[in-house]
mmCIF file of C-alpha atoms in Angstrom:
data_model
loop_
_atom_site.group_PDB
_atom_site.id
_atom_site.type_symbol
_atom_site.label_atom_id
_atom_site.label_comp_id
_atom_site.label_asym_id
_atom_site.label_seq_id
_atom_site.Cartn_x
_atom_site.Cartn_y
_atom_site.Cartn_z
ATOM 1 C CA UNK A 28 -9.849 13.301 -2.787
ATOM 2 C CA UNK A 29 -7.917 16.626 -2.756
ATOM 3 C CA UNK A 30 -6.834 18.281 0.526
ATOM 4 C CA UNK A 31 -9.771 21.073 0.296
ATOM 5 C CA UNK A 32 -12.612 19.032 -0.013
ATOM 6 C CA UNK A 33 -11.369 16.201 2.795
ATOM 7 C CA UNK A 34 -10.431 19.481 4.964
ATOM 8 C CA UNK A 35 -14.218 19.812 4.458
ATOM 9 C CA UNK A 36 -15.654 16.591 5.030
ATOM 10 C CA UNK A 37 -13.123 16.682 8.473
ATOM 11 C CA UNK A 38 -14.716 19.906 9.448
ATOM 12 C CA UNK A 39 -18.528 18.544 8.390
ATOM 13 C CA UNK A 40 -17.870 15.528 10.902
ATOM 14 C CA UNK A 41 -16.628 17.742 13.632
ATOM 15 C CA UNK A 42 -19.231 20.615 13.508
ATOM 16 C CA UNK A 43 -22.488 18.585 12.839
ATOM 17 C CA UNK A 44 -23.456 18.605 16.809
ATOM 18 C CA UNK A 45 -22.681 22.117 17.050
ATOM 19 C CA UNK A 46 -24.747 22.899 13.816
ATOM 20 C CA UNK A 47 -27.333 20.935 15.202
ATOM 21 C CA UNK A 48 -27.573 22.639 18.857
ATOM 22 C CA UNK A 49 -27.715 26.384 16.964
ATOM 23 C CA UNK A 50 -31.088 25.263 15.518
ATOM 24 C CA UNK A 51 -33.829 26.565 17.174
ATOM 25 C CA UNK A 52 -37.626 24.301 17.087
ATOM 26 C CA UNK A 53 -38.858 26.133 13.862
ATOM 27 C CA UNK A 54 -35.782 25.744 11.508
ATOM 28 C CA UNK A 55 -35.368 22.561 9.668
ATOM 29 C CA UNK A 56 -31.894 20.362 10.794
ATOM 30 C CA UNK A 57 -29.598 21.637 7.662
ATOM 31 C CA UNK A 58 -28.941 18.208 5.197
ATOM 32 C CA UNK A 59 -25.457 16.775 6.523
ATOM 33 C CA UNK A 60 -23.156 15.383 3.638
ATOM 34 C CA UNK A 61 -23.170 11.666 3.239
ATOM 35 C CA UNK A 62 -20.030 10.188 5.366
ATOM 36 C CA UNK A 63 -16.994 10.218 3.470
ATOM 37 C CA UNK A 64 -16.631 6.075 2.288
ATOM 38 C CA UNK A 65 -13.191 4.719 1.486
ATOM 39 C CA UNK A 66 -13.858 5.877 -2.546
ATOM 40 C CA UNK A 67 -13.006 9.052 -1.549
ATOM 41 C CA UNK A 68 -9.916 8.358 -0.667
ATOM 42 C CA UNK A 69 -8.258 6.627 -3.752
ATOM 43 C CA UNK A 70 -4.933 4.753 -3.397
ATOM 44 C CA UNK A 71 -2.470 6.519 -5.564
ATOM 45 C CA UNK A 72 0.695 5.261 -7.448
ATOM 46 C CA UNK A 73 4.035 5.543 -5.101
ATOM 47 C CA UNK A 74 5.724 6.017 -8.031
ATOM 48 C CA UNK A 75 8.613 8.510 -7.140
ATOM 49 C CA UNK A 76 7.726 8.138 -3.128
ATOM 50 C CA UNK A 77 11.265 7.404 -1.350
ATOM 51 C CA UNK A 78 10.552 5.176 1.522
ATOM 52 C CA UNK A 79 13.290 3.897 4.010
ATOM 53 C CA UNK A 80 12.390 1.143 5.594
ATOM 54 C CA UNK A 81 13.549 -0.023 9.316
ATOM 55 C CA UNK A 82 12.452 -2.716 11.988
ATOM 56 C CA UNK A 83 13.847 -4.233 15.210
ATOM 57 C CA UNK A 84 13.532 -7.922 14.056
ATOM 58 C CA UNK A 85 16.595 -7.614 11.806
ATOM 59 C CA UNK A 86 16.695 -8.089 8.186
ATOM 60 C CA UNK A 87 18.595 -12.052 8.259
ATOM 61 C CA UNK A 88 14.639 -13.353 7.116
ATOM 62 C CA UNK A 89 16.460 -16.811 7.992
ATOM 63 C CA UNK A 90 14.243 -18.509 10.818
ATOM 64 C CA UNK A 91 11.333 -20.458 10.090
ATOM 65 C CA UNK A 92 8.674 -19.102 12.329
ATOM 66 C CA UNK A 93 8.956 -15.709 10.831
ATOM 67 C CA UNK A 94 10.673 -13.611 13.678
ATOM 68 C CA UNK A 95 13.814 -12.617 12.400
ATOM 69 C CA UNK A 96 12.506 -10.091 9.866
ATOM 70 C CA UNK A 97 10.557 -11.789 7.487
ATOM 71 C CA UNK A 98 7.317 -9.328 7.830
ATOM 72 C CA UNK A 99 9.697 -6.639 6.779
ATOM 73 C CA UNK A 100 10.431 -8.128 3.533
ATOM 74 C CA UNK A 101 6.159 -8.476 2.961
ATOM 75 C CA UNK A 102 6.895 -5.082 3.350
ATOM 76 C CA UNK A 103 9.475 -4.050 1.290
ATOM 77 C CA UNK A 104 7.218 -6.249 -1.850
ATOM 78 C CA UNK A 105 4.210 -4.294 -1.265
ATOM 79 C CA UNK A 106 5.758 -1.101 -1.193
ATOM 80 C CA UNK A 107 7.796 -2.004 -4.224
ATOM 81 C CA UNK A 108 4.673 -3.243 -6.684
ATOM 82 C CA UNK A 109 2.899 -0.168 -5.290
ATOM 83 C CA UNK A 110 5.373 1.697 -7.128
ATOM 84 C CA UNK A 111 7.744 3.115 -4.088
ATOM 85 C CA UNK A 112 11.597 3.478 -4.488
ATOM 86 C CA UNK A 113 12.164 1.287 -1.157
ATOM 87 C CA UNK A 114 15.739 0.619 0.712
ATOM 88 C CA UNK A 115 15.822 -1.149 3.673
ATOM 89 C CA UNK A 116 18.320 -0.425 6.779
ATOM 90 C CA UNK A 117 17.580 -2.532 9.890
ATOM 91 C CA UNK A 118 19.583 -4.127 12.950
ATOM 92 C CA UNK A 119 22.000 -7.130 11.868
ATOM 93 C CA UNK A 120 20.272 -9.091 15.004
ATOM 94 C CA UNK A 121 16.979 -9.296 16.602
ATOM 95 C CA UNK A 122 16.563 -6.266 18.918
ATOM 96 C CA UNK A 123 13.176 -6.232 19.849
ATOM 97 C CA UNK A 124 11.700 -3.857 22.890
ATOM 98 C CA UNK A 125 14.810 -1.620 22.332
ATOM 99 C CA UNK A 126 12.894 1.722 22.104
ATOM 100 C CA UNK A 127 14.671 4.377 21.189
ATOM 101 C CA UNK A 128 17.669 2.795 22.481
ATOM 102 C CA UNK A 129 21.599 3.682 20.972
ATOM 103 C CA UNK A 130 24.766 2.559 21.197
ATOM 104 C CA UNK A 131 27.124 4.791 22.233
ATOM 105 C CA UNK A 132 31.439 5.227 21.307
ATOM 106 C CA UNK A 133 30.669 2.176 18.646
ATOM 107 C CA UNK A 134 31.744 1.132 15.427
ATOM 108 C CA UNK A 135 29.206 0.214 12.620
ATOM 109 C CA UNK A 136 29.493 -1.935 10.136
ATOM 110 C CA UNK A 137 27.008 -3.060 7.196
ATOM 111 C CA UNK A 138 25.819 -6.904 6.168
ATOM 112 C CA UNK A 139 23.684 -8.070 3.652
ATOM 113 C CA UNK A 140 21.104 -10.603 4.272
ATOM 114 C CA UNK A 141 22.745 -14.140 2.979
ATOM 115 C CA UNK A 142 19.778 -15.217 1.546
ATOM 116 C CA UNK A 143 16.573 -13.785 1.146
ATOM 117 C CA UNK A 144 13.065 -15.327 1.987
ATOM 118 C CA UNK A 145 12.506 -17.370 -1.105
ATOM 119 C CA UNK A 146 8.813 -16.435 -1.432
ATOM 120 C CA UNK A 147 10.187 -12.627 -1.857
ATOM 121 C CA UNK A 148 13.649 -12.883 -3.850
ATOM 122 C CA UNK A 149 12.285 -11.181 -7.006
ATOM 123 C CA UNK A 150 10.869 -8.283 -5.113
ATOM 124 C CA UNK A 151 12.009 -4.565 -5.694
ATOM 125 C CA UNK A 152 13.846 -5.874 -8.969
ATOM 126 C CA UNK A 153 12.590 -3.134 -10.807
ATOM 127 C CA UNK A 154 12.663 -0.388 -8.154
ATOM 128 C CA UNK A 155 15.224 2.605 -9.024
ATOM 129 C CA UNK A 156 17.407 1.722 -5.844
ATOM 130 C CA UNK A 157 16.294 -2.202 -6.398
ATOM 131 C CA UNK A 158 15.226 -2.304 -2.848
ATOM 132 C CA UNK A 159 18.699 -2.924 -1.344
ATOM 133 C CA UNK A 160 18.789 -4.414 2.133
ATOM 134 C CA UNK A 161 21.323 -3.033 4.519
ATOM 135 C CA UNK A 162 21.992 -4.668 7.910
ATOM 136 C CA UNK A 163 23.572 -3.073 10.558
ATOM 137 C CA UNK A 164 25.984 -4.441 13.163
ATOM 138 C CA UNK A 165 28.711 -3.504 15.839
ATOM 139 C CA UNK A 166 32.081 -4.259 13.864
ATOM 140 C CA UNK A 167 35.012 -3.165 12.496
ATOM 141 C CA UNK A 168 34.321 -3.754 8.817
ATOM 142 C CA UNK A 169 31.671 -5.785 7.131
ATOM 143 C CA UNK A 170 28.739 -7.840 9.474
ATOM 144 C CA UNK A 171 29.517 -11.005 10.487
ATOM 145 C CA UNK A 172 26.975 -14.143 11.038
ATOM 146 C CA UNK A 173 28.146 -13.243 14.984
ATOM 147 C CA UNK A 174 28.741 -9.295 14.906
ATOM 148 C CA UNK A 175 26.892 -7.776 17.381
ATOM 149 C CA UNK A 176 23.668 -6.038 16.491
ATOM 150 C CA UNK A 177 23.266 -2.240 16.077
ATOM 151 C CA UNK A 178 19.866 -1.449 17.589
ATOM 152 C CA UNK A 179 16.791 -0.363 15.644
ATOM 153 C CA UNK A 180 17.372 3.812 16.277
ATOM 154 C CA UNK A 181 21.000 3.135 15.366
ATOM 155 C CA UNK A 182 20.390 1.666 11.797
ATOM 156 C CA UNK A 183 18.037 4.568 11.104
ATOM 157 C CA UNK A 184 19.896 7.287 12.595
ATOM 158 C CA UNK A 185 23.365 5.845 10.630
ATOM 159 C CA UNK A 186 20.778 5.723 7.480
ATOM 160 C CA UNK A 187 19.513 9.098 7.676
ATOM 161 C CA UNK A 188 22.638 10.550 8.177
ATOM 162 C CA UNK A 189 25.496 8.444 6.066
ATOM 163 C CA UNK A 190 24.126 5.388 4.469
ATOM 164 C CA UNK A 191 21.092 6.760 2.095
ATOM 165 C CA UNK A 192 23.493 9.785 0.829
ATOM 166 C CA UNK A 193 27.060 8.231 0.979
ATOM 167 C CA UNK A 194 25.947 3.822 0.556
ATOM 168 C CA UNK A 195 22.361 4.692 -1.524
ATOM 169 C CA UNK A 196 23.107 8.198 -3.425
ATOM 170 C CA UNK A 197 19.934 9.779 -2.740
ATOM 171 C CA UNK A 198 19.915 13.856 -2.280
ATOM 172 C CA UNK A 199 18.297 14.588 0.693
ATOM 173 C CA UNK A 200 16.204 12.349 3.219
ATOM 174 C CA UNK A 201 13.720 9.603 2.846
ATOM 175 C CA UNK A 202 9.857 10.679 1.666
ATOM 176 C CA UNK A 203 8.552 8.340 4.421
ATOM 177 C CA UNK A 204 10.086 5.559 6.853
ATOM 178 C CA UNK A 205 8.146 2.828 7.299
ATOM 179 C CA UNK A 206 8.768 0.710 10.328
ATOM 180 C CA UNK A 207 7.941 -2.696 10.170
ATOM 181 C CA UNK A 208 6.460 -5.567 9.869
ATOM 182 C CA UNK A 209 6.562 -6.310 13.645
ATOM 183 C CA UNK A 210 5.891 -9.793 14.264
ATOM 184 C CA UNK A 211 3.886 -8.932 17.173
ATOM 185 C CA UNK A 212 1.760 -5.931 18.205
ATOM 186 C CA UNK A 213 2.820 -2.687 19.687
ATOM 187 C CA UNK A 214 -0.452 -1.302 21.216
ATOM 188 C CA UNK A 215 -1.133 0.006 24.858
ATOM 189 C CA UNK A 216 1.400 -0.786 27.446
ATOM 190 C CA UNK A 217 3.466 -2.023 24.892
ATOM 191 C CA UNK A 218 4.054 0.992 22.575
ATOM 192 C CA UNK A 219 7.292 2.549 25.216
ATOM 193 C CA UNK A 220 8.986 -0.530 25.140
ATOM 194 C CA UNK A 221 8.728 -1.282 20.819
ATOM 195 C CA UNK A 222 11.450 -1.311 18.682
ATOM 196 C CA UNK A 223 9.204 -0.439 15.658
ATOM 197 C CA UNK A 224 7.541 2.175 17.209
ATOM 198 C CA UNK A 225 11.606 3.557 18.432
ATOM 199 C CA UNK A 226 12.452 3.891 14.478
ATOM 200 C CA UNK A 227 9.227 5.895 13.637
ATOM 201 C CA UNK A 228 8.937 8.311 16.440
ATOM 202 C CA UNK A 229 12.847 9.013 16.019
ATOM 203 C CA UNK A 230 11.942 9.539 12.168
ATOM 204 C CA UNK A 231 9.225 12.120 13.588
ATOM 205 C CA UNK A 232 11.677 13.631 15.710
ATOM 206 C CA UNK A 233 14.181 14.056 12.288
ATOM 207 C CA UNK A 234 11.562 16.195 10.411
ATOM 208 C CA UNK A 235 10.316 12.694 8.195
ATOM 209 C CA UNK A 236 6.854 11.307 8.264
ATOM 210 C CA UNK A 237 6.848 7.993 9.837
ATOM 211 C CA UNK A 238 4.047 5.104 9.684
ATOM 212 C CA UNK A 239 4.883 1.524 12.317
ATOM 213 C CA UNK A 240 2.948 -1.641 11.046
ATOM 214 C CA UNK A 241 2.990 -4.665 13.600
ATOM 215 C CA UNK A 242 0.920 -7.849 13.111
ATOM 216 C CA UNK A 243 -0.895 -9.455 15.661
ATOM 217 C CA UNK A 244 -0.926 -13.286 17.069
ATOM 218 C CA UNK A 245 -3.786 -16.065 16.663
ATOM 219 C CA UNK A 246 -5.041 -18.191 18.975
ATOM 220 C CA UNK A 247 -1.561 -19.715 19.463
ATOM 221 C CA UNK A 248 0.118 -16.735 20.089
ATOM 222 C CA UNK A 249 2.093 -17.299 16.540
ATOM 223 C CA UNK A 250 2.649 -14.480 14.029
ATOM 224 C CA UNK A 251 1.908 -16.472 10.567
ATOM 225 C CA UNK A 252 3.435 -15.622 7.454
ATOM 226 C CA UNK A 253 -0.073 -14.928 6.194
ATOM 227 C CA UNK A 254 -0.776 -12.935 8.729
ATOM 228 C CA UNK A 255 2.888 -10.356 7.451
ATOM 229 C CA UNK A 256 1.646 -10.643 4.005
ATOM 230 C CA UNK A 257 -1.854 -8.973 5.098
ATOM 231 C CA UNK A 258 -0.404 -6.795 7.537
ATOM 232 C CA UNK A 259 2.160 -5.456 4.789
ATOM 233 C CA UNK A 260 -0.450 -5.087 2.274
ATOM 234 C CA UNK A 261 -3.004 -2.941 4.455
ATOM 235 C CA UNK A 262 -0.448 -0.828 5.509
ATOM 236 C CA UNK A 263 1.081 -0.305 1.581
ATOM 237 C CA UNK A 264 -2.566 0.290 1.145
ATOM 238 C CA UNK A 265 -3.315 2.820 3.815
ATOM 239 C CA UNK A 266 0.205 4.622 2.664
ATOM 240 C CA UNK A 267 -1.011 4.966 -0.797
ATOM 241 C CA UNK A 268 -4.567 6.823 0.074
ATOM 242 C CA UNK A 269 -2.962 8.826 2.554
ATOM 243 C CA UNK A 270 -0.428 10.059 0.039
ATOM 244 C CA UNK A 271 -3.361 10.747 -2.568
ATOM 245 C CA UNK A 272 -5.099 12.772 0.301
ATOM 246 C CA UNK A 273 -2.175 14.311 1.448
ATOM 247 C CA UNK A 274 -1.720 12.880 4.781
ATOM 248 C CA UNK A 275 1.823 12.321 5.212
ATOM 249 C CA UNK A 276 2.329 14.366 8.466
ATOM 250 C CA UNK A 277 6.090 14.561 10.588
ATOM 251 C CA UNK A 278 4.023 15.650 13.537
ATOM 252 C CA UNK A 279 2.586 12.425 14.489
ATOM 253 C CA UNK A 280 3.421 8.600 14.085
ATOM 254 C CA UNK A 281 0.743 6.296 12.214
ATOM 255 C CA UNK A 282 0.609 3.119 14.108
ATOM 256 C CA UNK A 283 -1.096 0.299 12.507
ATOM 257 C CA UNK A 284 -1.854 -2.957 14.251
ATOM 258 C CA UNK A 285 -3.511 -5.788 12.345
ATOM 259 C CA UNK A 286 -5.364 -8.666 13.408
ATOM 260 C CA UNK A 287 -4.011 -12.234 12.177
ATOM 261 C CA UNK A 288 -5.213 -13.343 9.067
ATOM 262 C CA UNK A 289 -5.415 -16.985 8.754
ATOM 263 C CA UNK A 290 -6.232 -16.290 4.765
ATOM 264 C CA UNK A 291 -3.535 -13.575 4.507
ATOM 265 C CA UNK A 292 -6.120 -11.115 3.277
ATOM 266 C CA UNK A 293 -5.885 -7.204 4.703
ATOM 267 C CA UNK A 294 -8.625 -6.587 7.560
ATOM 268 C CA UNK A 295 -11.742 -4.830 6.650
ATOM 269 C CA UNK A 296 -12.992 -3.849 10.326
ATOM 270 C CA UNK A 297 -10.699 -0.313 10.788
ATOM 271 C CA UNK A 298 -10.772 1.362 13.684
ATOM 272 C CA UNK A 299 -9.305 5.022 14.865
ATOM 273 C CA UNK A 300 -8.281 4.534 18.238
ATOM 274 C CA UNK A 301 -6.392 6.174 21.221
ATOM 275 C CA UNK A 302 -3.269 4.738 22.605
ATOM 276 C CA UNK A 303 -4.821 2.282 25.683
ATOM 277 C CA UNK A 304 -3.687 2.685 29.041
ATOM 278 C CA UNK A 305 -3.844 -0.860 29.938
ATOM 279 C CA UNK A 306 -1.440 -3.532 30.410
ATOM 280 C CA UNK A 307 -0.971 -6.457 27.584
ATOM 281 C CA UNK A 308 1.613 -7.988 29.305
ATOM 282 C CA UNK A 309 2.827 -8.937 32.558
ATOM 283 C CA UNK A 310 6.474 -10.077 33.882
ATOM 284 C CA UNK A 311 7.230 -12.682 36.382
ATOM 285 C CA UNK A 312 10.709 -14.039 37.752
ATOM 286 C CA UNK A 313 11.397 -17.366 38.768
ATOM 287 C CA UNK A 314 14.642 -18.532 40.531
ATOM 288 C CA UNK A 315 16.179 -18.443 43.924
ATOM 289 C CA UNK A 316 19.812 -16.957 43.499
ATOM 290 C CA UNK A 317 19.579 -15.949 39.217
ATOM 291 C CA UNK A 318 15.797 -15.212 38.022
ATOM 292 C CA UNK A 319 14.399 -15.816 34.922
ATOM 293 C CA UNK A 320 11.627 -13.519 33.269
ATOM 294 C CA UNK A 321 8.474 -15.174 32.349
ATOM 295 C CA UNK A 322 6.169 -13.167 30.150
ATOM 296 C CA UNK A 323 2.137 -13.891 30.713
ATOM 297 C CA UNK A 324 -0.482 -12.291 28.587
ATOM 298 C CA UNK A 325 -2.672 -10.054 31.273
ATOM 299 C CA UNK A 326 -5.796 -11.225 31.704
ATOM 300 C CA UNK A 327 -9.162 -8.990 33.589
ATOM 301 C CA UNK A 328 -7.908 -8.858 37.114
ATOM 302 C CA UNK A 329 -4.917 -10.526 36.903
ATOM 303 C CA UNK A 330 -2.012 -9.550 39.450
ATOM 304 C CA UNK A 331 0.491 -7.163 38.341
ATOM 305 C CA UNK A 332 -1.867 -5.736 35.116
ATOM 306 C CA UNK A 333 -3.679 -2.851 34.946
ATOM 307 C CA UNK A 334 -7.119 -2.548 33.621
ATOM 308 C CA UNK A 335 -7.751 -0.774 30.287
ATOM 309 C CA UNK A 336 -10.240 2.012 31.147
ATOM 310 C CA UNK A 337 -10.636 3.985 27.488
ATOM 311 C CA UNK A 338 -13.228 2.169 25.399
ATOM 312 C CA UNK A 339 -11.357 3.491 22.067
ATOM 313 C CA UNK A 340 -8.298 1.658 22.916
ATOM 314 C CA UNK A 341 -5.991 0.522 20.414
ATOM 315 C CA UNK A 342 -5.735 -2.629 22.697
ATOM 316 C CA UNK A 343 -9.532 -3.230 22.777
ATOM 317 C CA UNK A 344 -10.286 -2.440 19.186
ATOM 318 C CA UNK A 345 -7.508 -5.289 18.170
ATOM 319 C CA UNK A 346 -6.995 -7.836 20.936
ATOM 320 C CA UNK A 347 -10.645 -8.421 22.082
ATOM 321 C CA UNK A 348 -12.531 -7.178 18.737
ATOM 322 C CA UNK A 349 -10.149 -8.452 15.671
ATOM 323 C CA UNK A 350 -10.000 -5.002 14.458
ATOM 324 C CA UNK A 351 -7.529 -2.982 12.829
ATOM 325 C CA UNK A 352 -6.144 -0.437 14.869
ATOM 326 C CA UNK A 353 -4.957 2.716 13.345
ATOM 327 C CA UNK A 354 -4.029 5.784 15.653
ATOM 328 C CA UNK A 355 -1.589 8.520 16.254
ATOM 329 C CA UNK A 356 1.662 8.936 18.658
ATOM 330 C CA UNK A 357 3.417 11.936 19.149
ATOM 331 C CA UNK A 358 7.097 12.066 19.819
ATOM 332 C CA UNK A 359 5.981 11.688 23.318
ATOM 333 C CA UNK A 360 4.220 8.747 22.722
ATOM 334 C CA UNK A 361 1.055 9.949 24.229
ATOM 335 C CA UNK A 362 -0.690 12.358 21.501
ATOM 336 C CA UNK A 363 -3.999 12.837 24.369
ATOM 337 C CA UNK A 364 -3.752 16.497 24.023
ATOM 338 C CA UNK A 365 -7.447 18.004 22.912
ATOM 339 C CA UNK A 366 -5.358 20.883 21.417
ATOM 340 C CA UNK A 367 -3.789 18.252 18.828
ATOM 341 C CA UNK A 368 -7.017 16.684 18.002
ATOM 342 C CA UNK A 369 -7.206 19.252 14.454
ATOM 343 C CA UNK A 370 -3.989 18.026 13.327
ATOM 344 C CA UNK A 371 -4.806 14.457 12.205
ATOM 345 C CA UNK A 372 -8.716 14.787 11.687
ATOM 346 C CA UNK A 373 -7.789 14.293 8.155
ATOM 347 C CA UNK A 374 -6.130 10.886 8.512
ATOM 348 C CA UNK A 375 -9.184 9.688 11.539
ATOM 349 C CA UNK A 376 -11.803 10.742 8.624
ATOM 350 C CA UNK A 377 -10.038 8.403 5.968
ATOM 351 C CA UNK A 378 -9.392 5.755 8.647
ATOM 352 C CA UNK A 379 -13.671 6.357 9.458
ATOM 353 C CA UNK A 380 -13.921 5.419 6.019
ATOM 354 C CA UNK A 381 -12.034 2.288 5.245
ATOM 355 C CA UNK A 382 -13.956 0.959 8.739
ATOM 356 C CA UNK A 383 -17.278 1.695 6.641
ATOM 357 C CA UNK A 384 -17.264 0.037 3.832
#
């Protein structure tokens, strides 16, 4: 669909009740155009789409249960067989719940990944920059397997502003950073502390449109590999009809959090949601003279949590109802503002329509 007529089907959805209310008894209710379905928003090629892509689980994709960056090489595949130019620069080390965090009077130094996940070795191959994978650490000279890990802002902040024109060779910044795959989700109470989130709302704050992808837990509180794969390929998905409606916004952050997938496939239920107010999770400290943090999931009425009170929360749409959650954060992280509602109607419509099908 072209920019006029979705501007159009935004402003159909958003005037209908005051259309309606302007009718008097005697006049007939005027014929409202059928709800835009996710065929109106076509995915398009990403052929020619530059897309950096950052996380703050690192890029090593060496532990088994997933957590060292293996969602953001599901990632980096989808985006590449979608047809993106994709290069990677991420922390050397896992840095989760970093924020926007930097280091500061530091040295940086760049790794590669010693071996990556087997399942995704050929991907990128044929991408013009072949999807090169950049880690970042604290050294003077190349990464070591101990180097100290920059943190997630750091690795895009040296990308944006040394490594894509002096390591990479492109002219000019990035199309799109892409944050993710989070193994875990960034929703709610979360969202100020996350890593992923960090990367794309400094990407915002640079002038580049930014989407953050996390994937949720099952029953076990695990992040399965399955559950990456879908996660990545929702999220190339969503990417590829929001660049053939153009969509790509630097006003805003997308942030996508999908359900797990035991099955790997992408979710179907899509929700547009509001950043909840709740709490997700709650810290306790045990000890008597050094205390250890223990992490609980918050549960209604729990000690220490507090209640979610919007029922179009990003929490409640994928933590109690499997959904996928799709919303907008400004640089602020908060994005409440009624006066900002016009600026992604485009991008709730399309979201409406993916959760209609």
């Amino acid at each position: 669909m072209s920019p006029r007529p979705l501007r159009r089907a935004a402003a159909a959805l958003t005037l209908l009740p005051l259309a309606a209310a302007a009718c008097t008894a005697a006049d007939p209710l005027p014929a409202a155009d059928p709800a835009p379905t996710a065929a109106d928003f076509p995915p398009v090629p990403l052929d020619g789409l530059r897309v950096l892509v950052g996380n703050d689980d690192s890029m090593r994709g060496e532990e088994a249960d997933g957590t060292d960056g293996l969602g953001l090489y599901a990632l980096r595949a989808a985006l590449c067989e979608a047809g993106a130019d994709v290069v990677v620069f991420a922390p050397w080390g896992q840095q989760s719940s970093m924020s926007a965090a930097l280091s500061h009077e530091a040295e940086f130094g760049l790794g590669t990944p010693p071996d990556p996940p087997e399942e995704y070795a050929d991907a990128c191959s044929d991408a013009p920059s072949g999807g090169a994978v950049h880690g970042v650490c604290l050294a003077q000279g190349p990464c070591r397997p101990d180097s100290p890990s920059a943190t997630p802002v750091d690795a895009l902040s040296f990308a944006l502003a040394h490594g894509l024109p002096e390591v990479v060779g492109w002219d000019g910044p990035p199309d799109l950073v892409v944050s993710g795959v989070n193994s875990g989700p960034n929703v709610a109470s979360q969202i100020p502390h996350s890593g992923t989130v960090g990367v794309a709302s400094t990407a915002v704050a640079s002038g580049i449109p930014a989407v953050a992808l996390s994937a949720s837990v099952d029953e076990d509180l695990v992040v399965t590999p399955e559950t990456l794969a879908a996660t990545a390929a929702f999220g190339a998905d969503l990417i590829a009809r929001m660049r053939g409606a153009d969509l790509f916004d630097p006003g805003y952050v997308v942030n996508v959090n999908h359900p797990a997938s035991p099955d790997g496939s992408p979710g179907t239920d899509v929700r547009w949601t509001r950043a909840g107010t709740g709490s997700v999770l709650a810290v306790d400290y045990e000890g008597e003279e050094s205390f250890t943090p223990v992490v609980r999931l918050c549960e209604p009425g729990a000690s220490g949590c507090v209640a979610e009170t919007r029922e179009d929360a990003d929490a409640v749409a994928l933590l109690a109802e499997g959904a996928v959650s799709v919303g907008a954060l400004g640089v602020d992280r908060a994005y409440a503002q009624e006066e900002d509602a016009a600026r992604v109607e485009g991008l709730a419509v399309l979201v409406a329509a993916l959760g209609a099908d």
